[in-house]
PDB file of C-alpha atoms and ligand atoms in Angstrom:
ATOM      1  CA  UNK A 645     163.665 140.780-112.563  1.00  0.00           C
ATOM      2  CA  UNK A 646     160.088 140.444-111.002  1.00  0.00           C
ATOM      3  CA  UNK A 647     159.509 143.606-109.409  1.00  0.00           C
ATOM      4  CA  UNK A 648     156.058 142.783-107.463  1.00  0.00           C
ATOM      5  CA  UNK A 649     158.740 141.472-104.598  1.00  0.00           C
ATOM      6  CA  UNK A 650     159.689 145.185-104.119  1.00  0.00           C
ATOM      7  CA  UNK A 651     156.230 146.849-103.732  1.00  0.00           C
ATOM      8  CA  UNK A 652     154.862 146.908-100.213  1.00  0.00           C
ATOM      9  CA  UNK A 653     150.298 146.368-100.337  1.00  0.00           C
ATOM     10  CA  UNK A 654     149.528 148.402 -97.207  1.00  0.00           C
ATOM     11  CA  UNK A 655     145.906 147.735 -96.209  1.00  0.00           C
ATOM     12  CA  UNK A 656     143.807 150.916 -95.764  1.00  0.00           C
ATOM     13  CA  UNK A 657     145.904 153.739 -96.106  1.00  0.00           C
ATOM     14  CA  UNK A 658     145.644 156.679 -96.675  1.00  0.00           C
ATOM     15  CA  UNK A 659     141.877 156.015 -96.283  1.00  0.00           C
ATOM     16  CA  UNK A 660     140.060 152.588 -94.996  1.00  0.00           C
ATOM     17  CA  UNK A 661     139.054 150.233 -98.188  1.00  0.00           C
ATOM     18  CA  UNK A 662     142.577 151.120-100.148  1.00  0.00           C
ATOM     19  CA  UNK A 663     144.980 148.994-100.840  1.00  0.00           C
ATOM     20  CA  UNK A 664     148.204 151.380-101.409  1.00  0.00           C
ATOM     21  CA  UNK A 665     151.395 150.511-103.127  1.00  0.00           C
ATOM     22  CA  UNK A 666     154.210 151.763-101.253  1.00  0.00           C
ATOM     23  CA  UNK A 667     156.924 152.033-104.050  1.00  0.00           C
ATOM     24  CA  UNK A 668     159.360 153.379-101.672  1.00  0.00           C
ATOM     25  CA  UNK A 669     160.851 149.664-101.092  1.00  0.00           C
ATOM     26  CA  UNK A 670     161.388 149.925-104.981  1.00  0.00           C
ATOM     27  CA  UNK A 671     163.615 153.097-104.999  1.00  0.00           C
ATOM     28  CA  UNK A 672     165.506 151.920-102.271  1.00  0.00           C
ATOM     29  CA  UNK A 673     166.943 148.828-104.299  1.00  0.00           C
ATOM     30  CA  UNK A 674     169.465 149.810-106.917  1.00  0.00           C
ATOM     31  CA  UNK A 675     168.964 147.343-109.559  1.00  0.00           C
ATOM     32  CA  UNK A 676     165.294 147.091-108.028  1.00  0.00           C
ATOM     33  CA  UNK A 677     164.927 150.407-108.999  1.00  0.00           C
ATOM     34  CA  UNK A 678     167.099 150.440-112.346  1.00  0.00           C
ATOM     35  CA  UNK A 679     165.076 147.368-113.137  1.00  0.00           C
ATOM     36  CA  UNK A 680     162.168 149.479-113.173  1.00  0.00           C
ATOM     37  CA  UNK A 681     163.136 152.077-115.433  1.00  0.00           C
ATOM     38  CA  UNK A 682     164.467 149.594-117.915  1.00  0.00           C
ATOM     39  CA  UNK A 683     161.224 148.152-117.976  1.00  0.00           C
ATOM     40  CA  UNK A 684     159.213 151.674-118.546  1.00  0.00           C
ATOM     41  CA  UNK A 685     161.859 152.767-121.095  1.00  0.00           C
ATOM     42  CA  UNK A 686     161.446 149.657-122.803  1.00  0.00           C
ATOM     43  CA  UNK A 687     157.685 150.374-123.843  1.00  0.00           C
ATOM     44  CA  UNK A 688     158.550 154.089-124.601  1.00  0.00           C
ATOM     45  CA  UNK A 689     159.858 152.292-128.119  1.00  0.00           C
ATOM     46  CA  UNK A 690     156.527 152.108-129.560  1.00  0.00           C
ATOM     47  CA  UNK A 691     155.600 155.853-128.859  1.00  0.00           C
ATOM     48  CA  UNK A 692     157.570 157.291-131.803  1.00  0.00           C
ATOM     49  CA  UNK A 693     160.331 160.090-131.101  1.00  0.00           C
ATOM     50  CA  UNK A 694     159.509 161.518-128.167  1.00  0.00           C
ATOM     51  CA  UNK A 695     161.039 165.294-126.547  1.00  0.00           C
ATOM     52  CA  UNK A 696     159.895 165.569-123.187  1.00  0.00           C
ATOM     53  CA  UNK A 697     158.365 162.708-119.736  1.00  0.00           C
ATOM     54  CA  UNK A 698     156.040 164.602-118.179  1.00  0.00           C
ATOM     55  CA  UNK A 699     155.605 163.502-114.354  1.00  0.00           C
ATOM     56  CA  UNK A 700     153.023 163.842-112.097  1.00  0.00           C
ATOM     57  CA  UNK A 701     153.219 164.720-108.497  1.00  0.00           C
ATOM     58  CA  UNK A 702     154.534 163.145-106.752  1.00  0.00           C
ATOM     59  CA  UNK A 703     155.680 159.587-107.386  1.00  0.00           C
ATOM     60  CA  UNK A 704     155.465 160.207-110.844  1.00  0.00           C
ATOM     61  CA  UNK A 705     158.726 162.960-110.341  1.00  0.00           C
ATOM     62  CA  UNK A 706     160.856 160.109-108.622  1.00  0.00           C
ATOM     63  CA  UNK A 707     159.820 157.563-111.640  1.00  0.00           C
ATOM     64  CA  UNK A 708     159.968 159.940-114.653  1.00  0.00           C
ATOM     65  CA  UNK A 709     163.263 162.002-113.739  1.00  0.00           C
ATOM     66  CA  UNK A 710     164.873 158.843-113.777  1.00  0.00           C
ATOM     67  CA  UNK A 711     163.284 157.864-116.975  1.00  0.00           C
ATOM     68  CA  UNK A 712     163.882 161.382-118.275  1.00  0.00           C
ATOM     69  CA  UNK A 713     167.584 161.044-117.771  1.00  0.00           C
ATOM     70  CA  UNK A 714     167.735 156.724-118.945  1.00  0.00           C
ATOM     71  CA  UNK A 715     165.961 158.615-122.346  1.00  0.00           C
ATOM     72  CA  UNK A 716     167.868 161.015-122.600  1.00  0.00           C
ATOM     73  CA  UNK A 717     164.908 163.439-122.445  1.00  0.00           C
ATOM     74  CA  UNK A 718     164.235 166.448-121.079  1.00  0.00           C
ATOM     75  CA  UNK A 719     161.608 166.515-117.506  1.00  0.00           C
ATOM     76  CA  UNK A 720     158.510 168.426-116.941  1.00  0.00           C
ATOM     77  CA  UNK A 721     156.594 168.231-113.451  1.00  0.00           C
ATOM     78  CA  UNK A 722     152.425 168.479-113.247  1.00  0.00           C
ATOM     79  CA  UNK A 723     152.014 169.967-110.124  1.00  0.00           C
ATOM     80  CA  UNK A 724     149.286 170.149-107.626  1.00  0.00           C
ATOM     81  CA  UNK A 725     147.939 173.587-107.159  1.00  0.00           C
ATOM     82  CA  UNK A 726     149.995 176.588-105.779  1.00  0.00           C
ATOM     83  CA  UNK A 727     152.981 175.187-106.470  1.00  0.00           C
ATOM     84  CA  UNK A 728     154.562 175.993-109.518  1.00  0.00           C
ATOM     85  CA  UNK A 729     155.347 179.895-110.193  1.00  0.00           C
ATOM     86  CA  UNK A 730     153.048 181.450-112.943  1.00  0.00           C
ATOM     87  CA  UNK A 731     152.008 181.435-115.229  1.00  0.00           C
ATOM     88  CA  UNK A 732     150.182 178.265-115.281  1.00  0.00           C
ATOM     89  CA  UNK A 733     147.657 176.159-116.905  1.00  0.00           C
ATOM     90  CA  UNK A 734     145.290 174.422-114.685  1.00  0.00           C
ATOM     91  CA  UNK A 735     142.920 171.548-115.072  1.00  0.00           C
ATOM     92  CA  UNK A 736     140.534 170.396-113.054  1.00  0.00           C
ATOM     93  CA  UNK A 737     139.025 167.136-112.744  1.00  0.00           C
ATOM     94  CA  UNK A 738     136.607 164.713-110.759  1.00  0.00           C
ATOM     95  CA  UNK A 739     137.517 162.607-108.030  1.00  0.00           C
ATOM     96  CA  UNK A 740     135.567 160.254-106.047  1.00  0.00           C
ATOM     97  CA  UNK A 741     134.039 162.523-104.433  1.00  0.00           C
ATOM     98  CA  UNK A 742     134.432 166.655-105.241  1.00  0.00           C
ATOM     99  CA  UNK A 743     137.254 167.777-107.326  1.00  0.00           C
ATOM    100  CA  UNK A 744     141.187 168.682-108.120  1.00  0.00           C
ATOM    101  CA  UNK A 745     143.291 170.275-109.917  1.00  0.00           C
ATOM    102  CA  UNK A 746     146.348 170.203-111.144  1.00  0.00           C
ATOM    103  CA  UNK A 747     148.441 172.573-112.931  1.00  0.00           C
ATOM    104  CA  UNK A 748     151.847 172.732-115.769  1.00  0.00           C
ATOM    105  CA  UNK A 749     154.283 175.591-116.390  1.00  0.00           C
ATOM    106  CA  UNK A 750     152.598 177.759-119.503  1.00  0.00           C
ATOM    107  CA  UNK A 751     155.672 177.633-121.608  1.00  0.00           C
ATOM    108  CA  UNK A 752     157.205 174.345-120.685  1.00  0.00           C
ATOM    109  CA  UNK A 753     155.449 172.633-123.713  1.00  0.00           C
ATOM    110  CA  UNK A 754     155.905 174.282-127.291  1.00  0.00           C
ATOM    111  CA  UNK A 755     152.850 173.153-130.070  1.00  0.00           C
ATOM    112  CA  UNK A 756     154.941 170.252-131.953  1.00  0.00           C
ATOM    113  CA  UNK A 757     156.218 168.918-128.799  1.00  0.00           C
ATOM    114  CA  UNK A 758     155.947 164.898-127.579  1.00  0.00           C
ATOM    115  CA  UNK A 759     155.658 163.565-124.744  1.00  0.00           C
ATOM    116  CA  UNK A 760     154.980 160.319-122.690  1.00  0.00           C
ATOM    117  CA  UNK A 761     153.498 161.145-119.109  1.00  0.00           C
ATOM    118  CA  UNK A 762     154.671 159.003-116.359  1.00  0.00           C
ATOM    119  CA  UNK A 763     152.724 157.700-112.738  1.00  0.00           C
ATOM    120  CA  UNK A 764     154.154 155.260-110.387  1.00  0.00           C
ATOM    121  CA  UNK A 765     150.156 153.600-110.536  1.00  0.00           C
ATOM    122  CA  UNK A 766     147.003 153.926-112.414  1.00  0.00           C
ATOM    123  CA  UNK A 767     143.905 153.725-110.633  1.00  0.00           C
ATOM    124  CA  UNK A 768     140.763 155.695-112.221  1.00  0.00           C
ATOM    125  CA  UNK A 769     142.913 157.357-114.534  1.00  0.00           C
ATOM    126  CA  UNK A 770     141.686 160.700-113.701  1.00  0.00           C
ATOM    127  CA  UNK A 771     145.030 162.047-112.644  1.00  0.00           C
ATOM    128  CA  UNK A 772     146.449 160.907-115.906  1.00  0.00           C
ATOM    129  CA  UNK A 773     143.666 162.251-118.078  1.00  0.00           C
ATOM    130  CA  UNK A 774     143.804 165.345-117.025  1.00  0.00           C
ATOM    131  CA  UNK A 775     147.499 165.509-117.151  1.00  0.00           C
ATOM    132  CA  UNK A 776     146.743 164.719-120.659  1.00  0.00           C
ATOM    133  CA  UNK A 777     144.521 167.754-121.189  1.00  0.00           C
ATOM    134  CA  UNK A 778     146.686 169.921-120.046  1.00  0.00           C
ATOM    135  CA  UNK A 779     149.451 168.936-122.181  1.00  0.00           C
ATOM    136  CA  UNK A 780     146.870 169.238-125.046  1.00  0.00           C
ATOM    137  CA  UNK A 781     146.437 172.726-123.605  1.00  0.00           C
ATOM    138  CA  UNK A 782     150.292 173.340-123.912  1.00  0.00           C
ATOM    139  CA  UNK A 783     149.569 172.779-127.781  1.00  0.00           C
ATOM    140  CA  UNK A 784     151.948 169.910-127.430  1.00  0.00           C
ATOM    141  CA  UNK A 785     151.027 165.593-128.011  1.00  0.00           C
ATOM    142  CA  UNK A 786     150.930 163.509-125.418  1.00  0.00           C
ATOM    143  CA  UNK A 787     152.918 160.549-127.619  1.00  0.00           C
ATOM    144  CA  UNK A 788     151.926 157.329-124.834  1.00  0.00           C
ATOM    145  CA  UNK A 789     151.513 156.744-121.120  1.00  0.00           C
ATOM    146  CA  UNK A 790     154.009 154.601-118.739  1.00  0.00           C
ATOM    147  CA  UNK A 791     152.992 153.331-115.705  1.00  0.00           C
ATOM    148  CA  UNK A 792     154.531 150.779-112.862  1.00  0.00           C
ATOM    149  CA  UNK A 793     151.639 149.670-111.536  1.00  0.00           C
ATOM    150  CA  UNK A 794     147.855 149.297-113.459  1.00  0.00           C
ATOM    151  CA  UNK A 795     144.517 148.789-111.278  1.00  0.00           C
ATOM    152  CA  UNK A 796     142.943 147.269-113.977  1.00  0.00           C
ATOM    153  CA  UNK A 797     139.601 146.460-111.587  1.00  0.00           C
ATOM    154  CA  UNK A 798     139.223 150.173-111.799  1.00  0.00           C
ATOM    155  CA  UNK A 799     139.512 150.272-115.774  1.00  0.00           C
ATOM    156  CA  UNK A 800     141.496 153.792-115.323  1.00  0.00           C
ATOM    157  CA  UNK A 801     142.608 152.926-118.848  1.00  0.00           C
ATOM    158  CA  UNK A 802     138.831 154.209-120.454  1.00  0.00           C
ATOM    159  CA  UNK A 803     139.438 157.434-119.351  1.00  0.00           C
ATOM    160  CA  UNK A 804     142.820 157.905-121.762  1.00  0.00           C
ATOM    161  CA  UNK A 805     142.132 157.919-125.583  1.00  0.00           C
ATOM    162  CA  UNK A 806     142.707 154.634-126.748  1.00  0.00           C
ATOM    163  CA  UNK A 807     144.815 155.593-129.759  1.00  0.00           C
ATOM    164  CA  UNK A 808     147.512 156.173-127.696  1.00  0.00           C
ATOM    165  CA  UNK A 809     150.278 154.015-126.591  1.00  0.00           C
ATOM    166  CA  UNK A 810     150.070 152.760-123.057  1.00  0.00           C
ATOM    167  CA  UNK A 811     152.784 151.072-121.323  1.00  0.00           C
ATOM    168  CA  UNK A 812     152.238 149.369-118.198  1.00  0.00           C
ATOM    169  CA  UNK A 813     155.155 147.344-115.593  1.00  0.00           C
ATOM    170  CA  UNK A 814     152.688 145.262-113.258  1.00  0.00           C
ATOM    171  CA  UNK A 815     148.853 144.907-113.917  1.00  0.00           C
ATOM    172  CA  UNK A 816     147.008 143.794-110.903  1.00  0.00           C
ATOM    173  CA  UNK A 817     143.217 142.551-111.944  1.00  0.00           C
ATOM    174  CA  UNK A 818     142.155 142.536-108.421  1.00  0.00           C
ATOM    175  CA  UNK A 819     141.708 145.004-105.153  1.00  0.00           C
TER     176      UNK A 819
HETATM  177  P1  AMP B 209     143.728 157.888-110.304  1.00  0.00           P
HETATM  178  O1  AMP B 209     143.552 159.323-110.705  1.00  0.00           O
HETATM  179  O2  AMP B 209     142.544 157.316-109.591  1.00  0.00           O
HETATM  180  O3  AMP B 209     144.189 157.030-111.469  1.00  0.00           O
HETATM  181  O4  AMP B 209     144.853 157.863-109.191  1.00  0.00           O
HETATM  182  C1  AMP B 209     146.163 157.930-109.556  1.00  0.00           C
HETATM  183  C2  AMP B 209     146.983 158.637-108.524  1.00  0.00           C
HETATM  184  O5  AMP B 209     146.667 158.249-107.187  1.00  0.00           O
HETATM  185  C3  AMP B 209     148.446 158.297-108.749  1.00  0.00           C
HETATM  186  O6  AMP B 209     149.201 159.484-108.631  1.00  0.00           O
HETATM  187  C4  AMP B 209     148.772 157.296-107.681  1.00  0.00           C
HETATM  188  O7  AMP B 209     150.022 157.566-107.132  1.00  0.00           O
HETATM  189  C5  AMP B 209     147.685 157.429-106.628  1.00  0.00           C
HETATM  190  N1  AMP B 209     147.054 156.147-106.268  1.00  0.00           N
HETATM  191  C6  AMP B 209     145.778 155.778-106.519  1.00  0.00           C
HETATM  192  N2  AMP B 209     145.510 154.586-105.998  1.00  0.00           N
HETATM  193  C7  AMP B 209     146.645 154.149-105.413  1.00  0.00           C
HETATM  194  C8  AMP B 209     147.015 152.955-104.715  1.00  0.00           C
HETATM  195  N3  AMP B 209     146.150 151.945-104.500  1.00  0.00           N
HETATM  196  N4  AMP B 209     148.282 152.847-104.260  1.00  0.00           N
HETATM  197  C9  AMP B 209     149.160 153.856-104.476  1.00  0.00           C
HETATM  198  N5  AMP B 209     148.880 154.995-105.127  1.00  0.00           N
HETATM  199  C10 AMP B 209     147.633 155.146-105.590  1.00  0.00           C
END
């Protein structure tokens, strides 16, 4: 099933100059949205035995419980600050312009640990390198990446090792 049908390009929003996916036309489609998950499990194969999908706020929850549950694996959320009860690890990282944070339960993740780490779309990768650190903070291995949707004009991808397994739905080479 081609997916691209499902995901809405809305011209400048939230901020003039961005073209956002809207995914929500996705979820909203049974097999659409089962179509989706088959297609993110399916690159999960070549990231070994895996224990946990880490998600990341807040697409990535929608995307990787669903995933978490097709796997038969357990969920963890990366939260944006404030949000999760402590105690917490916290990472911050650069954005366009200033910074952010984002933060993971301190015992959710055991040293020994797998897991992939899901988003709904890379752009600069940022949000999914530092989700990375702090699942290398945890002590745990971040065993591959799934996405649904890759800006690949933005090269996101140089910011996660490249050892690592990434698995990507839709790549879009332009805007
Ligand atoms: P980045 O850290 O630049 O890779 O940005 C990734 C995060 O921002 C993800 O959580 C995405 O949901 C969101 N994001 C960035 N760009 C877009 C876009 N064009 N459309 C939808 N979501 C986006």
């Amino acid at each position: 099933m081609d997916l691209r049908a499902f995901i809405r390009l809305v011209p400048d929003f939230p901020k003039p100059g961005i073209l956002f996916r809207d995914i929500t036309p996705l979820l909203q489609d049974p097999a659409g949205f089962r179509a989706a998950i088959e297609q993110l499990a399916a690159g999960t194969a070549a990231m070994g035995s895996l224990d946990y999908v880490v998600g990341i706020e807040s697409r990535g929850f929608i995307l990787g419980a669903a995933l978490a549950q097709h796997l038969g694996l357990g969920f963890v959320p990366v939260r944006k600050p404030g949000k999760l009860p402590p105690p917490v690890l916290s990472q911050i990282y650069s954005l366009e312009y200033g910074q952010d944070q984002l933060q993971l339960h301190a015992h959710a993740l055991r040293p020994g640990n797998r897991v992939v780490i899901v988003d709904d779309v890379i752009a600069s990768g940022g949000t999914a390198a530092a989700t990375a650190q702090l699942v290398a903070q945890s002590g745990a291995e971040v065993g591959g990446f799934a996405f649904l949707i890759e800006l690949a004009f933005l090269s996101g991808r140089k910011l996660l090792p490249p050892e690592i397994p990434t698995h990507v739905v839709m790549v879009d080479e332009s805007n």
